[in-house]
Coordinates of C-alpha atoms in Angstrom, one line a residue:
Chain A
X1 CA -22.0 -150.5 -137.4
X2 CA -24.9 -148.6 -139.4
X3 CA -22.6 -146.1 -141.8
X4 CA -23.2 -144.2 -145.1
X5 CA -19.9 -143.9 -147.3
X6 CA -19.7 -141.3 -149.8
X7 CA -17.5 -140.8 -152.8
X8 CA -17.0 -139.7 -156.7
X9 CA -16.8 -135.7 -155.4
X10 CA -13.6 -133.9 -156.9
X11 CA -13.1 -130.8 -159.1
X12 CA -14.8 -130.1 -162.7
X13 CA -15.1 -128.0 -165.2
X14 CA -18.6 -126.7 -166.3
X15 CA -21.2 -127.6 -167.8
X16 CA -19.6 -131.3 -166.9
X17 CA -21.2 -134.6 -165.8
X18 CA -19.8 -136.6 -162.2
X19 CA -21.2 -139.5 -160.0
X20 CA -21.6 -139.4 -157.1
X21 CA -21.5 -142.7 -155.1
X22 CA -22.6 -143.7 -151.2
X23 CA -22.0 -147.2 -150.1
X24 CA -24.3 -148.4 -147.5
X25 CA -23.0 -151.0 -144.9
X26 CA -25.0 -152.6 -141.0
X27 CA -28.6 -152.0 -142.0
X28 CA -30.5 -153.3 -144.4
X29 CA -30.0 -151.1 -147.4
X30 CA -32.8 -152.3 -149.6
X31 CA -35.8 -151.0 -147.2
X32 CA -34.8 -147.7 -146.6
X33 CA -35.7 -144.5 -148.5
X34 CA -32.3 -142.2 -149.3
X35 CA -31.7 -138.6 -149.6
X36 CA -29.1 -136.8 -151.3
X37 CA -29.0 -133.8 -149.2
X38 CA -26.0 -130.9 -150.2
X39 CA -24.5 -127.8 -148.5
X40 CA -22.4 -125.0 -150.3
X41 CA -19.0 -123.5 -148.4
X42 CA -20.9 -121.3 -146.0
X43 CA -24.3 -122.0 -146.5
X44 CA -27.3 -124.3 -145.2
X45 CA -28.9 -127.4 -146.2
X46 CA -30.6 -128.0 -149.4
X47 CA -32.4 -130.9 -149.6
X48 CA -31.6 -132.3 -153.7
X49 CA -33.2 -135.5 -154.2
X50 CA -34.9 -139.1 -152.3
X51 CA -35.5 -142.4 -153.7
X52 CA -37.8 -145.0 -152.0
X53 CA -36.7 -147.9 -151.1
X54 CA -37.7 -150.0 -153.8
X55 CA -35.7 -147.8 -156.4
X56 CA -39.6 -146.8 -158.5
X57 CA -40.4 -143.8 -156.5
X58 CA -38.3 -140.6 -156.9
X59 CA -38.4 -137.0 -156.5
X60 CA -35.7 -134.1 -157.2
X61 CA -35.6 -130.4 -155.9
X62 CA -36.3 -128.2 -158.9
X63 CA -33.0 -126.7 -158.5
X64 CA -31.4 -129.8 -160.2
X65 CA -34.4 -131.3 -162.0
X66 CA -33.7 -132.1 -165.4
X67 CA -29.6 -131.9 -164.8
X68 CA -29.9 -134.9 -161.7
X69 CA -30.6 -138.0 -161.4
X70 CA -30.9 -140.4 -158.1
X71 CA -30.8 -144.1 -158.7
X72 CA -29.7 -147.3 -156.1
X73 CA -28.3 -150.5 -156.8
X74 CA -29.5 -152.4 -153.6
X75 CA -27.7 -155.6 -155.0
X76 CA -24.4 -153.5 -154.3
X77 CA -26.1 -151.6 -151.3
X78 CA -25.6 -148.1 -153.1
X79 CA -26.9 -144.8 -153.7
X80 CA -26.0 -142.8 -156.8
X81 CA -26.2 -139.9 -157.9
X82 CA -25.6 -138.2 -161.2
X83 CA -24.8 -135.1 -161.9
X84 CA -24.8 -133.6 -165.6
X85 CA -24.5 -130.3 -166.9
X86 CA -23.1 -129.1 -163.6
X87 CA -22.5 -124.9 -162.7
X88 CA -20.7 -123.5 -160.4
X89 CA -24.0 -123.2 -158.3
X90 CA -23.5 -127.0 -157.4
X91 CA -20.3 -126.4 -155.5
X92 CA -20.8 -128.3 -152.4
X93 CA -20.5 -130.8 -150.2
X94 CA -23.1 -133.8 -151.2
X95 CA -24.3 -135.9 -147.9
X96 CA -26.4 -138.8 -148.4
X97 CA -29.0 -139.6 -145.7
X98 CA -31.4 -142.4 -145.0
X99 CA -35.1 -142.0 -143.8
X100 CA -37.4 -145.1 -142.6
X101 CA -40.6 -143.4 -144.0
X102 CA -41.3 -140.2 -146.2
X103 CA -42.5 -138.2 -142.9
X104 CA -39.6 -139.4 -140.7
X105 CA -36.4 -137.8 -140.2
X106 CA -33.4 -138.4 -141.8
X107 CA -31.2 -140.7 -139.0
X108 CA -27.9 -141.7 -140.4
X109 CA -25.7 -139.6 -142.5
X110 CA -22.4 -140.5 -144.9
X111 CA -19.3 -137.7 -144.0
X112 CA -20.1 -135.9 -147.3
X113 CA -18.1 -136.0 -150.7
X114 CA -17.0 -132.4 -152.1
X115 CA -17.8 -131.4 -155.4
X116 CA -16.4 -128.2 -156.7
X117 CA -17.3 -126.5 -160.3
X118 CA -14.9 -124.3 -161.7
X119 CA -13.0 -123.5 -165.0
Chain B
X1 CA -41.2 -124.7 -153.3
X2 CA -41.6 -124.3 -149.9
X3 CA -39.9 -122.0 -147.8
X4 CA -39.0 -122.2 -144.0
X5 CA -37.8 -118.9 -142.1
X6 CA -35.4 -119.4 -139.1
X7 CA -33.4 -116.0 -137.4
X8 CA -29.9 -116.8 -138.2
X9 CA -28.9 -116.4 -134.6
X10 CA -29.9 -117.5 -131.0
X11 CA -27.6 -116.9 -128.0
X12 CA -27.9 -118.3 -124.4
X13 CA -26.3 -118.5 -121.1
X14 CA -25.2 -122.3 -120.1
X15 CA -27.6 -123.5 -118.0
X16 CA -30.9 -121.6 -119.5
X17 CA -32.9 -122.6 -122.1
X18 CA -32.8 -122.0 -126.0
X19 CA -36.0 -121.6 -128.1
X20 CA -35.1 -121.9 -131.8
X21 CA -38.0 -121.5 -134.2
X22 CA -39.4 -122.4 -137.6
X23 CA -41.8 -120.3 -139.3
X24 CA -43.5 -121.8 -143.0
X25 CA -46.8 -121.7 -144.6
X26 CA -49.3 -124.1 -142.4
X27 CA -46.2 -125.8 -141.1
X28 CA -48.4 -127.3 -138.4
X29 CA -50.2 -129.5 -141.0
X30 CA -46.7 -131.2 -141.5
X31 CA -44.2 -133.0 -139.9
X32 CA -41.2 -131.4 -138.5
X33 CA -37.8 -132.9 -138.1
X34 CA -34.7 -130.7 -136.6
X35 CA -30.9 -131.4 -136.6
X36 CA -28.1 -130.1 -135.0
X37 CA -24.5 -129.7 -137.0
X38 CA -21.3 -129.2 -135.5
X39 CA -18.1 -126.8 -137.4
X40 CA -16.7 -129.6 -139.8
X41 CA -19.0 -132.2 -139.2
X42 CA -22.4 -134.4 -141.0
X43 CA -25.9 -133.2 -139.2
X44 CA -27.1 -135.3 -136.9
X45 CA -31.3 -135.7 -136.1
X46 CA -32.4 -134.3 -133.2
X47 CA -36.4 -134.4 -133.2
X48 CA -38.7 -136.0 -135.6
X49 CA -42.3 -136.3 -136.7
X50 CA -42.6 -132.7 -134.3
X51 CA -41.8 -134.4 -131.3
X52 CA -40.2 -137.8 -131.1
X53 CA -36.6 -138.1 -130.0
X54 CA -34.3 -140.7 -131.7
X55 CA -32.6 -143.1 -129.0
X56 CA -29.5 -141.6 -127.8
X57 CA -30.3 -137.8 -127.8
X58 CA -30.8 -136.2 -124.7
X59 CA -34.4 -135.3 -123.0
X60 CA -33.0 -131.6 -122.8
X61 CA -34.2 -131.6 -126.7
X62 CA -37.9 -130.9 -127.1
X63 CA -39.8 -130.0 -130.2
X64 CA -43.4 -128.5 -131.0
X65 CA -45.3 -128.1 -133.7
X66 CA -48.6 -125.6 -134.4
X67 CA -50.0 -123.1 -136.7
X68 CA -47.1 -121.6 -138.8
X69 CA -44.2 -122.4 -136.3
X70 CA -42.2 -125.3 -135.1
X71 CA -40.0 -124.6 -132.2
X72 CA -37.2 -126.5 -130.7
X73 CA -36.3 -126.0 -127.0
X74 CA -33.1 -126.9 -125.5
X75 CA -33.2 -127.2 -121.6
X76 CA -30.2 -126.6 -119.4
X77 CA -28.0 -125.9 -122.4
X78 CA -24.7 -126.5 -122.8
X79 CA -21.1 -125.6 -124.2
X80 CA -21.2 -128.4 -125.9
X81 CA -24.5 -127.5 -127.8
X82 CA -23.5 -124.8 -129.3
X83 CA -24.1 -125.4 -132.9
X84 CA -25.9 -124.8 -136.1
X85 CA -30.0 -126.1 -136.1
X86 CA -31.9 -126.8 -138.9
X87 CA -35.7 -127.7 -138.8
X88 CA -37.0 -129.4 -142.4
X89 CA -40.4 -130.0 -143.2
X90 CA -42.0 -132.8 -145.4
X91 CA -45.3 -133.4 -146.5
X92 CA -47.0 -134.7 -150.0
X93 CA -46.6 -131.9 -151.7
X94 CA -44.2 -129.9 -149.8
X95 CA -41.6 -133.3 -150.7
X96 CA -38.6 -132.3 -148.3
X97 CA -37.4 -128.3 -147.1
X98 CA -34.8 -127.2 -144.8
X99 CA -34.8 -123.5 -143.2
X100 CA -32.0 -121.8 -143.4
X101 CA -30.6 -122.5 -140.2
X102 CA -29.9 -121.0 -137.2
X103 CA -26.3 -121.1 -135.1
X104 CA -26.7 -120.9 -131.3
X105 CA -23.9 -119.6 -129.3
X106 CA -24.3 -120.3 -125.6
X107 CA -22.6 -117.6 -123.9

């Protein structure tokens, strides 16, 4: 079945650098756009970066620009993200997403992988 | 960036309906997508492209789209909708938004 596996979340110190990983399986990986979409304990949605489907297209909120970076391997059917420099502002729980166009909605979503910053 | 206003709370009787709204800059001129997320679990979409409905989600979910405000209605709601809602917005130079979400209790 179509599913979106996160992983790489877990606790660090910052000011730190962590990747974040979601593995891909039932579609076909390499013609969809992906989102990394994130959500802090308590709080709502905040869309944090997309890639097209052919890996040359990329955008990132300006929240993270500069500190993230989105990439995909679609040889190994992933998403990455990586995260450098992170602050305690980027405790949350990272979801990735896929979207069959830049106007449509984002259909299938991984469980989430936790990332918490603190010293 | 882009900013999309929801209230943070809607409540409803079972069996009435629930109008949830979205209010952004010339929102009309771009697409609106909503989702629905459940305590402890992923989102899941609900309405696309202002009005299109992904296979599997019930007719009871409509969206709308005009001016400043996108609106999803929920027809005959239900326990089991209760829930927090989150319209997003995209267009080329908006790149992706989410409001801040609204959580409907249905009373």
């Amino acid at each position: 079945q179509v599913q979106l596996v996160e992983s790489g979340g877990g606790v660090v110190q910052p000011g730190r650098s962590l990747r974040l990983s979601c593995a891909a399986s039932g579609f076909s990986f390499s013609t969809y756009g992906m989102h990394w979409v994130r959500q802090a304990p308590g709080k709502g949605l905040e869309w944090v970066a997309f890639i097209w489907y052919d890996g040359i297209n990329k955008y990132h909120a300006d929240s993270v620009k500069g500190r993230f970076t989105v990439s995909r391997d679609n040889s190994k059917n992933t998403l990455y993200l990586q995260l450098n420099s992170l602050g305690v502002e980027d405790t949350a729980v990272y979801y990735c997403a896929r979207v069959s166009e830049f106007a449509a909605g984002m259909d299938v979503w991984g469980q989430g992988t936790t990332v918490s910053v603190s010293s | 960036s882009y900013e999309l206003t929801q209230p943070p709370s809607v409540s409803v009787s079972p069996g009435q309906t629930a109008s949830i709204t979205c209010s952004g800059d010339d929102l009309g001129g771009k697409f609106a997508s909503w989702y629905q997320q459940k305590a402890g679990q992923s989102p899941v979409l609900l309405i696309y492209k202002d009005v299109k409905r992904p296979s599997g989600i019930p007719e009871r979910f409509s969206g709308s789209n005009s001016g400043n405000t996108a609106t999803l209605t929920i027809s005959g709601t239900q326990a089991m909708d209760e829930a927090d809602y989150y319209c997003q917005a995209w267009d080329s130079s908006t790149v992706w938004a989410f409001g801040g979400g609204t959580k409907l209790t249905v009373l």
